[in-house]
PDB file of N, CA and C in Angstrom:
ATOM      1  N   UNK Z   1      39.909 -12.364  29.512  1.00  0.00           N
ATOM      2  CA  UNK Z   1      39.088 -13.462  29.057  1.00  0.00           C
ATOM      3  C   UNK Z   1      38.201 -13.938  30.208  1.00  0.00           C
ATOM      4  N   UNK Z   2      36.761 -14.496  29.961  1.00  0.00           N
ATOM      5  CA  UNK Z   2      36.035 -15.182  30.951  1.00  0.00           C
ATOM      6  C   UNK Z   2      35.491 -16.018  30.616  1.00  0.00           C
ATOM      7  N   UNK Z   3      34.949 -17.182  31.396  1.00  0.00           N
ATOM      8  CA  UNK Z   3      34.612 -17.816  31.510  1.00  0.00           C
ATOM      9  C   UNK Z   3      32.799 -18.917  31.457  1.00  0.00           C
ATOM     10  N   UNK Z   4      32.629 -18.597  30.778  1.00  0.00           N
ATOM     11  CA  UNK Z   4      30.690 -19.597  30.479  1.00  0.00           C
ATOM     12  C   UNK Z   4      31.038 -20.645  31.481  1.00  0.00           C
ATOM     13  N   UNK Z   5      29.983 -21.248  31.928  1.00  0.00           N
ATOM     14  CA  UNK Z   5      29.851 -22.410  32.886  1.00  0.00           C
ATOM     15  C   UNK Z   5      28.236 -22.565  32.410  1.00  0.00           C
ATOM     16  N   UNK Z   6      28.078 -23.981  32.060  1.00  0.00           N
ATOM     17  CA  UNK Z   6      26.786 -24.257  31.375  1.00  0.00           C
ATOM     18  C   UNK Z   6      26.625 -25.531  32.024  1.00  0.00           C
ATOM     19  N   UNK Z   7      25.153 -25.703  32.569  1.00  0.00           N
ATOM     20  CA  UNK Z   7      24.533 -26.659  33.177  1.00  0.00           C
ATOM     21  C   UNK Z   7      22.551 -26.542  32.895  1.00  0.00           C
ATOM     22  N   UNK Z   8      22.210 -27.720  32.687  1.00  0.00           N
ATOM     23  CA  UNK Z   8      20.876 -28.225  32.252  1.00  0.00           C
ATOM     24  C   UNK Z   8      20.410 -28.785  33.281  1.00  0.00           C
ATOM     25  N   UNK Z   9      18.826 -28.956  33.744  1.00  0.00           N
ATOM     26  CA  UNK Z   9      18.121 -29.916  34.500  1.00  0.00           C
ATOM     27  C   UNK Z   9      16.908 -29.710  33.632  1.00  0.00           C
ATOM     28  N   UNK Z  10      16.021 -31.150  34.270  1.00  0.00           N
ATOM     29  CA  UNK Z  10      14.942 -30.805  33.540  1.00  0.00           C
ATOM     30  C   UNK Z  10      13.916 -31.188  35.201  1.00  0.00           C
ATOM     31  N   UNK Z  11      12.853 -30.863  34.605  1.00  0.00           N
ATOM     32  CA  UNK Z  11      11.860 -30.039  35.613  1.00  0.00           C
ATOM     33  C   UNK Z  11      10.472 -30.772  35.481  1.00  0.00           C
ATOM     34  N   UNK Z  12       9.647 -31.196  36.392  1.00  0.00           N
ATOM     35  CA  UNK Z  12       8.247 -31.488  36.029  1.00  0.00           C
ATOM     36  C   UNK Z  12       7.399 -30.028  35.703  1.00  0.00           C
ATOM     37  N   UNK Z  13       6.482 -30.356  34.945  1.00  0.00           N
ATOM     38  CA  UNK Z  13       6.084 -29.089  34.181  1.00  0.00           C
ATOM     39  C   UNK Z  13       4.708 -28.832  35.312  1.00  0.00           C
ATOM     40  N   UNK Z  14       4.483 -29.697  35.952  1.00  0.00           N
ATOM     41  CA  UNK Z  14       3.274 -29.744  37.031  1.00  0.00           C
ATOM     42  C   UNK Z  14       3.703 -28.553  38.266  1.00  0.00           C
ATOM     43  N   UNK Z  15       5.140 -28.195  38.125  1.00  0.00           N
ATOM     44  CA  UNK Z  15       5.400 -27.113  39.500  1.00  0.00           C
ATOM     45  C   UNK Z  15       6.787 -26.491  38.792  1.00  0.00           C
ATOM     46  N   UNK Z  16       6.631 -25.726  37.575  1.00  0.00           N
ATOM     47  CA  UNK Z  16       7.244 -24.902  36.477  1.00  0.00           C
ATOM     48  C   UNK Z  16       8.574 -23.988  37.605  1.00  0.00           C
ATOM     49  N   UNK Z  17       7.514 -23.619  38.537  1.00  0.00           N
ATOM     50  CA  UNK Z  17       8.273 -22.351  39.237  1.00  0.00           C
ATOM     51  C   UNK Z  17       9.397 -22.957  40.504  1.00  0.00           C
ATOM     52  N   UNK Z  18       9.542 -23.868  40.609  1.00  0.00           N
ATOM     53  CA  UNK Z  18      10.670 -24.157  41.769  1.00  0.00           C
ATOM     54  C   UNK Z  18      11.927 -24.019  41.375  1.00  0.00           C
ATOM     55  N   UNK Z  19      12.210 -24.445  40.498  1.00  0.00           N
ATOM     56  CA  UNK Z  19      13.494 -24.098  39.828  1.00  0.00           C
ATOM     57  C   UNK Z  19      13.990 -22.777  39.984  1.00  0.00           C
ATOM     58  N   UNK Z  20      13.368 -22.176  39.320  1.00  0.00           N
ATOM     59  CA  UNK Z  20      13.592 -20.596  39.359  1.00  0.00           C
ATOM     60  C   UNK Z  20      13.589 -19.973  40.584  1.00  0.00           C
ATOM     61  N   UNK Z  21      12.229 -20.475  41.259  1.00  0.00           N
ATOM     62  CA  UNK Z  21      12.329 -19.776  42.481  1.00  0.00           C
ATOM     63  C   UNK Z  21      14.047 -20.055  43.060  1.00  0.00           C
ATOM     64  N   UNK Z  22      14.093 -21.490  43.588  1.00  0.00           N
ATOM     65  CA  UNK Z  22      15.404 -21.933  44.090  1.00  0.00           C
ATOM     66  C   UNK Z  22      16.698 -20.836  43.222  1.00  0.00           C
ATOM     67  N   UNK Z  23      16.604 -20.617  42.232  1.00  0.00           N
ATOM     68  CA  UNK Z  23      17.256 -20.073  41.689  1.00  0.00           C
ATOM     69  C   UNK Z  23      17.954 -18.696  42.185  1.00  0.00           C
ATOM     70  N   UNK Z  24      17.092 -17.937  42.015  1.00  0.00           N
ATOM     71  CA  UNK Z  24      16.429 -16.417  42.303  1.00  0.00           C
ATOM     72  C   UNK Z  24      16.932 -16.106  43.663  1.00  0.00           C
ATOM     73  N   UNK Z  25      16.371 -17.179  44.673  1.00  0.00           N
ATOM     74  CA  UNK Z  25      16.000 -16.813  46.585  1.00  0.00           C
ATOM     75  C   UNK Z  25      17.811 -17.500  46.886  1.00  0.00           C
ATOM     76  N   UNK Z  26      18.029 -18.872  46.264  1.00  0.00           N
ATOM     77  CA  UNK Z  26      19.139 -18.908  46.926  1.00  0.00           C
ATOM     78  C   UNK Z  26      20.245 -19.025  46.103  1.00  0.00           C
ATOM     79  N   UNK Z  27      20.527 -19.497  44.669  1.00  0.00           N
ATOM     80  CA  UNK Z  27      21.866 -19.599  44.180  1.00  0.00           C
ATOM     81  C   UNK Z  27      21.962 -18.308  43.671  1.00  0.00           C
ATOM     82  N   UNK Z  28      21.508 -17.897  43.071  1.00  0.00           N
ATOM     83  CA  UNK Z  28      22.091 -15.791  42.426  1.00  0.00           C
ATOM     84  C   UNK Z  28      23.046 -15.477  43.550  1.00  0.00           C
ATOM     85  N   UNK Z  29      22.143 -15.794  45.145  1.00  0.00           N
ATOM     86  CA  UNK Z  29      22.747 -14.841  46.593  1.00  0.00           C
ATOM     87  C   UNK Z  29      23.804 -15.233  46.812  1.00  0.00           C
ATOM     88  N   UNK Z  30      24.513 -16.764  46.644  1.00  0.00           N
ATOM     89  CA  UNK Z  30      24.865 -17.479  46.794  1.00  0.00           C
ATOM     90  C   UNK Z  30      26.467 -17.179  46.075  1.00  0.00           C
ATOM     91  N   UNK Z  31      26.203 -17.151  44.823  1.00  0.00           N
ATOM     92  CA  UNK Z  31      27.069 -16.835  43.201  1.00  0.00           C
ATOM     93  C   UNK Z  31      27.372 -15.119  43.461  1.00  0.00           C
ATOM     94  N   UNK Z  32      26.829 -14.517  43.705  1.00  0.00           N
ATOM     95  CA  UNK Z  32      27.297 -12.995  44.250  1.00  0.00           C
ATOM     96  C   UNK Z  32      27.926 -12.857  44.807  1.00  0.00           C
ATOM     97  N   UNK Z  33      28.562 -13.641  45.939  1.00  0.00           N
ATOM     98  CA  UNK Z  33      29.098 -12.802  47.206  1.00  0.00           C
ATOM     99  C   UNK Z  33      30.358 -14.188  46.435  1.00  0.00           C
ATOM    100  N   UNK Z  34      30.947 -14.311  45.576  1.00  0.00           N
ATOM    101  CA  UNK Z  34      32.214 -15.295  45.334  1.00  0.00           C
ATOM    102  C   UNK Z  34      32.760 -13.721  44.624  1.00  0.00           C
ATOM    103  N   UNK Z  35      33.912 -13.386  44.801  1.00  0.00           N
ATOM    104  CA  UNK Z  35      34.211 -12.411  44.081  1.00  0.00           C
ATOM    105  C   UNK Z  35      35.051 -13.005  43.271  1.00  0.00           C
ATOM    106  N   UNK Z  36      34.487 -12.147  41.586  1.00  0.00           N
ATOM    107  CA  UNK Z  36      35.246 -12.973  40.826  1.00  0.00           C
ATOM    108  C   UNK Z  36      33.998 -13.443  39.664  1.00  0.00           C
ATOM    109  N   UNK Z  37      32.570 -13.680  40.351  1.00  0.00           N
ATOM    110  CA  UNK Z  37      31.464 -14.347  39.670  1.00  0.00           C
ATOM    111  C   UNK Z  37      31.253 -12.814  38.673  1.00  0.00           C
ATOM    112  N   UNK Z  38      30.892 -13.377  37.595  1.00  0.00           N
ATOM    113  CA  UNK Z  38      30.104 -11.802  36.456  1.00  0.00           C
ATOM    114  C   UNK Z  38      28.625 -12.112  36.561  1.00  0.00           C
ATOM    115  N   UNK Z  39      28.612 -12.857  36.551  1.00  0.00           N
ATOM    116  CA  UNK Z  39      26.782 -12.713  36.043  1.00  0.00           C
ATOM    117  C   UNK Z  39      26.236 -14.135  35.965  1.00  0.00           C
ATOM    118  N   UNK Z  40      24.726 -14.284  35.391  1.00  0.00           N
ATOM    119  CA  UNK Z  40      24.028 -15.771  35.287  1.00  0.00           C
ATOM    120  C   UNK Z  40      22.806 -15.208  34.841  1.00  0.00           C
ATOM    121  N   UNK Z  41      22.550 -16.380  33.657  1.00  0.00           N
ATOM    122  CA  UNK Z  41      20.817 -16.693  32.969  1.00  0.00           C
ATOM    123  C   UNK Z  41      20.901 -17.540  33.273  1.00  0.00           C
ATOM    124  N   UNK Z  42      19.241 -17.805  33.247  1.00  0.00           N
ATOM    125  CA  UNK Z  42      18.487 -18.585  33.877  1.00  0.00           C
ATOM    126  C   UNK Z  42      17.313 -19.092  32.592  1.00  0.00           C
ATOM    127  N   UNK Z  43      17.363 -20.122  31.411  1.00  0.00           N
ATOM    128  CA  UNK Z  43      16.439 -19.987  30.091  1.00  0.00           C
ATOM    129  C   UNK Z  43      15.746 -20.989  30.537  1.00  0.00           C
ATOM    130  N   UNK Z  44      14.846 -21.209  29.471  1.00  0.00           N
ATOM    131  CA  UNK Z  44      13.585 -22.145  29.952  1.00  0.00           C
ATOM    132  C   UNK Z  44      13.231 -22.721  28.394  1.00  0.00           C
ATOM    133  N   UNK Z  45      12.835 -23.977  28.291  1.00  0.00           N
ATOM    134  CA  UNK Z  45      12.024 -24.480  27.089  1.00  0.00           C
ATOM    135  C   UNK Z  45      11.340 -26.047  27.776  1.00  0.00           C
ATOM    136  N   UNK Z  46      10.635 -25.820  26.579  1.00  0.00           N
ATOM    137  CA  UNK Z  46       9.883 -27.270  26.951  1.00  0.00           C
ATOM    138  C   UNK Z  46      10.591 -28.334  25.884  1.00  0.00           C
ATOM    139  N   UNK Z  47      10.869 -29.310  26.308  1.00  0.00           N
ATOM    140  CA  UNK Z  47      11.171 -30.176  25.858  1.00  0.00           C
ATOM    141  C   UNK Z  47      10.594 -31.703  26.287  1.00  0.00           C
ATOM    142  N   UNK Z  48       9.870 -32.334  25.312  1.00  0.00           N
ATOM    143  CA  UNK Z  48       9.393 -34.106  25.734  1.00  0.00           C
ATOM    144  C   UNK Z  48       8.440 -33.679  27.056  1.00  0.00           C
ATOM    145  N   UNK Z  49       7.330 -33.081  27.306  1.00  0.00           N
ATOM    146  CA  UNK Z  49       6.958 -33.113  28.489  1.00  0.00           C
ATOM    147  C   UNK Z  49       7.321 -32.836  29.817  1.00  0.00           C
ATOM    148  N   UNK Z  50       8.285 -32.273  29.864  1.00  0.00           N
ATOM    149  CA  UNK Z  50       9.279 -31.861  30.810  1.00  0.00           C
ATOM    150  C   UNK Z  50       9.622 -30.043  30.400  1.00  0.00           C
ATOM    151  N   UNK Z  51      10.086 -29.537  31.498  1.00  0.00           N
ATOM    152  CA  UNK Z  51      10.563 -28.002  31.549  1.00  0.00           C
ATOM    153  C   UNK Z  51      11.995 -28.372  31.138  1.00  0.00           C
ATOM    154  N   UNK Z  52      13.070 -27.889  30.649  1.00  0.00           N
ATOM    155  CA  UNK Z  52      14.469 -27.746  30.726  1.00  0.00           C
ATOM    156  C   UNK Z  52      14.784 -26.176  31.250  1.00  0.00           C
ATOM    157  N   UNK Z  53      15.726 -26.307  32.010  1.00  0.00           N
ATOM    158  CA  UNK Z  53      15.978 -25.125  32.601  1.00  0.00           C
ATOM    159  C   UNK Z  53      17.728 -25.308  32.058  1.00  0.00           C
ATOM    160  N   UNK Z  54      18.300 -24.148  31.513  1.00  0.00           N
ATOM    161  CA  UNK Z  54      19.866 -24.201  31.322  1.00  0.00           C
ATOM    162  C   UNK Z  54      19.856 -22.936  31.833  1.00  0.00           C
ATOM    163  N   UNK Z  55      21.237 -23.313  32.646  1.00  0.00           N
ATOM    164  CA  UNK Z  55      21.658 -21.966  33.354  1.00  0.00           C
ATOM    165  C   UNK Z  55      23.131 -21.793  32.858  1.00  0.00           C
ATOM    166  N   UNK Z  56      23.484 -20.506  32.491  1.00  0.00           N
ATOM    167  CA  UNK Z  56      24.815 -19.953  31.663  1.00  0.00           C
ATOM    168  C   UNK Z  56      25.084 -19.323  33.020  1.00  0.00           C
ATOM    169  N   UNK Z  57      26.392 -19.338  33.612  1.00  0.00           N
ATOM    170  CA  UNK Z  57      27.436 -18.195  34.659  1.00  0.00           C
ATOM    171  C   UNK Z  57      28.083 -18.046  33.714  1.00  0.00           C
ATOM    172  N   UNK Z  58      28.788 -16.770  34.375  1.00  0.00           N
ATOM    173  CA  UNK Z  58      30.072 -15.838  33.681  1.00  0.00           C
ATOM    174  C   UNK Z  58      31.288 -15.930  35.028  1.00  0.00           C
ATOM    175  N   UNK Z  59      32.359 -15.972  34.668  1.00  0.00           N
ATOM    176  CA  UNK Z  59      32.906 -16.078  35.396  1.00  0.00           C
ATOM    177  C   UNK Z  59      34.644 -15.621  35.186  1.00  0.00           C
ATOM    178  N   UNK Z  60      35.234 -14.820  36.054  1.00  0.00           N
ATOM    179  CA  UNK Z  60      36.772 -13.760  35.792  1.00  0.00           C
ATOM    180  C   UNK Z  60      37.666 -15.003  35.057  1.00  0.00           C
ATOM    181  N   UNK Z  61      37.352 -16.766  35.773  1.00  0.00           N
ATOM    182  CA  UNK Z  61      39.102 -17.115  35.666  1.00  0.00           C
ATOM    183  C   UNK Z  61      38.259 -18.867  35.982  1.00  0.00           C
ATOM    184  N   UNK Z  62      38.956 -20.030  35.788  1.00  0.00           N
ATOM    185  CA  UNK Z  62      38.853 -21.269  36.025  1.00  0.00           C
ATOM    186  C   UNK Z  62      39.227 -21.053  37.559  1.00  0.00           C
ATOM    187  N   UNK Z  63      39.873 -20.358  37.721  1.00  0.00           N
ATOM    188  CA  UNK Z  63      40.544 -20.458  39.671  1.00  0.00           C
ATOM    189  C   UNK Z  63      39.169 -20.005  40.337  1.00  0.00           C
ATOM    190  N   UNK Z  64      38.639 -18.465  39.854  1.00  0.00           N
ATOM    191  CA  UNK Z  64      37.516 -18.553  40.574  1.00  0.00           C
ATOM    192  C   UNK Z  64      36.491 -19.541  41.094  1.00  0.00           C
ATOM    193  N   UNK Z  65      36.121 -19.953  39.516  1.00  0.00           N
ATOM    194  CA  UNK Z  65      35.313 -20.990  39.731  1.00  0.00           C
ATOM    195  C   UNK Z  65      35.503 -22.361  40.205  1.00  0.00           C
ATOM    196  N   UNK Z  66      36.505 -22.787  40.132  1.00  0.00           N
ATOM    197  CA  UNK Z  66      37.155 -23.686  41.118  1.00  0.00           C
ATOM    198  C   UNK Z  66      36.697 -23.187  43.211  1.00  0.00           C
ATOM    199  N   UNK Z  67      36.720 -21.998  43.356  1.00  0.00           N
ATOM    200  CA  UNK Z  67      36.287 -21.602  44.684  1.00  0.00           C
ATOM    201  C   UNK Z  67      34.705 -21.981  44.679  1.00  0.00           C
ATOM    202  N   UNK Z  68      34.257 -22.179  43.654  1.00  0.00           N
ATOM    203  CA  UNK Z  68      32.806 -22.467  44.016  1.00  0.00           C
ATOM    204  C   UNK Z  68      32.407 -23.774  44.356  1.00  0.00           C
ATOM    205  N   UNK Z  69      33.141 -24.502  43.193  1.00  0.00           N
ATOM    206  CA  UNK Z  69      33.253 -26.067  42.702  1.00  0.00           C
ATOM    207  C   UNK Z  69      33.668 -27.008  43.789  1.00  0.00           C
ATOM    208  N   UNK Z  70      34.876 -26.754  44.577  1.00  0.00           N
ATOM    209  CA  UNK Z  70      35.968 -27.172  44.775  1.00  0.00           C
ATOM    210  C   UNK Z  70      36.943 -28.228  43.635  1.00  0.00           C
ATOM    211  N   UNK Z  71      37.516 -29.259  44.207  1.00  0.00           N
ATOM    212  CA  UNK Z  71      38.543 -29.969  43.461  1.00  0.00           C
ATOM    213  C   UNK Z  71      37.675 -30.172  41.936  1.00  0.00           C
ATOM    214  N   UNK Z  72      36.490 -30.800  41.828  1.00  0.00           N
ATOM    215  CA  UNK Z  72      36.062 -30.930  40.409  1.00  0.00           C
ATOM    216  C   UNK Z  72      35.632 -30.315  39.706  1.00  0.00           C
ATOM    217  N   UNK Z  73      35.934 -29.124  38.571  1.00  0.00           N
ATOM    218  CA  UNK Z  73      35.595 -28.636  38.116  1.00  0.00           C
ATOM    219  C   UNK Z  73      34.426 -28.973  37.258  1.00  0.00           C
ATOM    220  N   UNK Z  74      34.226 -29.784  36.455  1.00  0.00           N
ATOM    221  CA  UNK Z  74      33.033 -30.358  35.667  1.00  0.00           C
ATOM    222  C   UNK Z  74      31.919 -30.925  36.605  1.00  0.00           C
ATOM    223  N   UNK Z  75      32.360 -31.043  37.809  1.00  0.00           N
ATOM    224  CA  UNK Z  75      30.895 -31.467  38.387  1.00  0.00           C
ATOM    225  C   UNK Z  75      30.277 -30.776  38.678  1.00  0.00           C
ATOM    226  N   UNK Z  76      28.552 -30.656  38.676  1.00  0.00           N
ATOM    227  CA  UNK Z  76      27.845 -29.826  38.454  1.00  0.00           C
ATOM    228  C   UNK Z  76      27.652 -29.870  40.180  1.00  0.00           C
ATOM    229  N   UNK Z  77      26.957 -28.669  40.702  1.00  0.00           N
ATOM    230  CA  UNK Z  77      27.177 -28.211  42.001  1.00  0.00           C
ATOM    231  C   UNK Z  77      25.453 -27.922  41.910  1.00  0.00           C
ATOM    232  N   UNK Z  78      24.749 -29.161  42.773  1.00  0.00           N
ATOM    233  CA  UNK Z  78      23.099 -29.378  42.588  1.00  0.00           C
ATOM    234  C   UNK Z  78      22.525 -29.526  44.438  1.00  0.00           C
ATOM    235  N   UNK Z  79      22.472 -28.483  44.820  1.00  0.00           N
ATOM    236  CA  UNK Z  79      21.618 -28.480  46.413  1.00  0.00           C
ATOM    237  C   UNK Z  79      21.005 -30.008  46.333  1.00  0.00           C
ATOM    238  N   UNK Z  80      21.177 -31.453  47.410  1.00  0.00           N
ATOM    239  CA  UNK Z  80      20.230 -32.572  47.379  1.00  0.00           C
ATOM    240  C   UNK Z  80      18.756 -31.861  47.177  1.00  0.00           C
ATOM    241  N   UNK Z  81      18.319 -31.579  48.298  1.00  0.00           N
ATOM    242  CA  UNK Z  81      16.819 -31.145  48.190  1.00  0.00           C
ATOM    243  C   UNK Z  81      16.309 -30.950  46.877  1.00  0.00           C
ATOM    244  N   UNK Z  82      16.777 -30.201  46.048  1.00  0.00           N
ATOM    245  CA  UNK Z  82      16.268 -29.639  44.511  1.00  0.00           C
ATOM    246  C   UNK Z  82      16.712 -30.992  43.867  1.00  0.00           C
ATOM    247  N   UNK Z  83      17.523 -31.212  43.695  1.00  0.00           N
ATOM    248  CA  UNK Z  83      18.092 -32.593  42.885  1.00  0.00           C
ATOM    249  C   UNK Z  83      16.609 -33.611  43.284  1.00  0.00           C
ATOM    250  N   UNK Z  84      16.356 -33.691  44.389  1.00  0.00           N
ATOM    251  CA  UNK Z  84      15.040 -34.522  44.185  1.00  0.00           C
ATOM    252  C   UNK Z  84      13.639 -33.910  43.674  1.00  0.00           C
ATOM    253  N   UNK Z  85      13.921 -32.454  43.545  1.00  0.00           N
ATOM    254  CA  UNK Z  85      12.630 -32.403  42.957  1.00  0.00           C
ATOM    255  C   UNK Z  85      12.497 -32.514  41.366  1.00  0.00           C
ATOM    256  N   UNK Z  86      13.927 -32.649  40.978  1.00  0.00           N
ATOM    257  CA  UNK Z  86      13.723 -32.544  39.183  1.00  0.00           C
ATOM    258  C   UNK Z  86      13.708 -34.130  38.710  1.00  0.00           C
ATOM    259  N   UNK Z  87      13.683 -33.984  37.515  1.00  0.00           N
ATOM    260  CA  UNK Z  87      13.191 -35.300  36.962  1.00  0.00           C
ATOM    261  C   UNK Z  87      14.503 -36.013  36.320  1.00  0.00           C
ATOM    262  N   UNK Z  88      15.406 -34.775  36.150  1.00  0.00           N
ATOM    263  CA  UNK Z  88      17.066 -35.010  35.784  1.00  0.00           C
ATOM    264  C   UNK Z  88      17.753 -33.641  35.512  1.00  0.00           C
ATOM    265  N   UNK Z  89      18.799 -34.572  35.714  1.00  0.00           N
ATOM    266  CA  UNK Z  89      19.616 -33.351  35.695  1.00  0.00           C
ATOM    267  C   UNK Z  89      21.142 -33.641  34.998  1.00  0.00           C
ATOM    268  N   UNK Z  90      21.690 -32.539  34.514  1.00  0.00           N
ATOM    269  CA  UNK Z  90      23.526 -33.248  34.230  1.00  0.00           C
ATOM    270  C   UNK Z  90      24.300 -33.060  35.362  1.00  0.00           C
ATOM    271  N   UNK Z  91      25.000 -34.267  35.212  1.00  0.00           N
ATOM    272  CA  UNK Z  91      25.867 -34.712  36.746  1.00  0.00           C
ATOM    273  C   UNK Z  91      27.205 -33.273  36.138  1.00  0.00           C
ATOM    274  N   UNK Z  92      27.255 -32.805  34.897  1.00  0.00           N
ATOM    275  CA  UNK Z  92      28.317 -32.295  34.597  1.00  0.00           C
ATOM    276  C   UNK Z  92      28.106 -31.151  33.902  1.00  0.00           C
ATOM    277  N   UNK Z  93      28.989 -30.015  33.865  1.00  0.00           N
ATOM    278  CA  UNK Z  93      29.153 -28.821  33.194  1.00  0.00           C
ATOM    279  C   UNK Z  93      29.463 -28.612  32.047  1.00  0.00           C
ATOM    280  N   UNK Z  94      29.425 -27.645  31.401  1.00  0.00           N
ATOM    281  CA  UNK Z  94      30.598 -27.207  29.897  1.00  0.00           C
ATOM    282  C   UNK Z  94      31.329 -26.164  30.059  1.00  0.00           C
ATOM    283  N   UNK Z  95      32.640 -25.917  29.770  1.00  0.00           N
ATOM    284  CA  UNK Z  95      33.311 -24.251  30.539  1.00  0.00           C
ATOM    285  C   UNK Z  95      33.701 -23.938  29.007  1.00  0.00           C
ATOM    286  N   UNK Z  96      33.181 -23.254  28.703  1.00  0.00           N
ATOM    287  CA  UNK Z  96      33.788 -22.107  27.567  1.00  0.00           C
ATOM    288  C   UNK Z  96      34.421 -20.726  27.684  1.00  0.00           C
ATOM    289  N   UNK Z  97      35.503 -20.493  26.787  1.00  0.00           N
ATOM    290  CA  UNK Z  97      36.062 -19.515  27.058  1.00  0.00           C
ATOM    291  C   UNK Z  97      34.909 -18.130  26.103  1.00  0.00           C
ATOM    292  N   UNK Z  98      34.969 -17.045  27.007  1.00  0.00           N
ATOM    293  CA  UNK Z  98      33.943 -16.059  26.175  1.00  0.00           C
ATOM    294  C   UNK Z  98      34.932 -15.554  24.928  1.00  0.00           C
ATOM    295  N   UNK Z  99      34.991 -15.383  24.054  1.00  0.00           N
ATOM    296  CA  UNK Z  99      35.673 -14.520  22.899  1.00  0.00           C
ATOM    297  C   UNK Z  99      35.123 -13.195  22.703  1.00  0.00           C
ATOM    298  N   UNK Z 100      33.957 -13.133  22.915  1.00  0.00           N
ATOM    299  CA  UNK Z 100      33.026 -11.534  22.134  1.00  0.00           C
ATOM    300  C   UNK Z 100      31.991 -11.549  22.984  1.00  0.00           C
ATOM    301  N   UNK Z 101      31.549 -10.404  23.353  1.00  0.00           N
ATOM    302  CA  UNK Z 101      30.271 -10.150  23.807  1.00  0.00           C
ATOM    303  C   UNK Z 101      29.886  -9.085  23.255  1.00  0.00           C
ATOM    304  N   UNK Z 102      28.458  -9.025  22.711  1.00  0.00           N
ATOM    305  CA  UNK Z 102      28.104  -7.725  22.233  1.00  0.00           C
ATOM    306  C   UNK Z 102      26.719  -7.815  23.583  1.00  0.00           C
ATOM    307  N   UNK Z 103      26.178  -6.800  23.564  1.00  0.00           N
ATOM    308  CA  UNK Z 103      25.019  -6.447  23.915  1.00  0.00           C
ATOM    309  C   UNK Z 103      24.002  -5.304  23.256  1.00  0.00           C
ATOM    310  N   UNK Z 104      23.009  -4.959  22.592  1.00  0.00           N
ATOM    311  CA  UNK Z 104      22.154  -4.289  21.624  1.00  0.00           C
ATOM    312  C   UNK Z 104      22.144  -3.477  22.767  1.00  0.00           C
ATOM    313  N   UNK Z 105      21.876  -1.825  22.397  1.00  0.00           N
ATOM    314  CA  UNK Z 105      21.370  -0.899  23.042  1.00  0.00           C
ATOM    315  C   UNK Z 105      19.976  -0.394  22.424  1.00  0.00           C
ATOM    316  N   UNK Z 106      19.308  -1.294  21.571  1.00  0.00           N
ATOM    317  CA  UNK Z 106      18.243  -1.387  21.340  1.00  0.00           C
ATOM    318  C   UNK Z 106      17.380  -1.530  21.915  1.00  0.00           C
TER     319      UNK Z 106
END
């Protein structure tokens, strides 16, 4: 069984690409080298004038991700620097257990 870890910010739509960039250059590098991490999206919509960015991890076990977290699991884990550039963000996570994954070879 694994693990979803789901977290939202929202974004000024005036500089779309920081998010991602930040994303991309330092948390992926970051989330890789935890052994134990599966994977991460990165989605995008507009919502109210604002970007929303939700990011889905995959993850082996709650213990892993606890190595990322430390003691609080639901708190969301937000670099200060970036935290000031968004317009909001959730102070907190959602952890779902995965049941099924398909993927299309389409």
């Amino acid at each position: 069984m694994a693990i979803a870890r789901v977290w939202s910010c929202r974004a000024d739509p005036r500089d779309p690409e920081a998010y991602p960039r930040h994303f991309k250059d330092k948390v992926l590098p970051e989330l890789d080298a935890i052994p134990g991490f599966l994977g991460a999206m990165l989605m995008r919509r507009e919502v109210e004038g604002a970007i929303e960015y939700t990011v889905l991890t995959r993850w082996v076990s709650m213990d892993v991700i606890r190595r990322f977290t430390g003691r609080d699991l639901n708190a969301a884990v937000v670099d200060p620097n970036v935290a000031a550039k968004l317009i909001d963000y959730d102070k907190t996570v959602t952890h779902s257990e995965i049941m099924e994954k398909f993927w299309s070879t389409r």
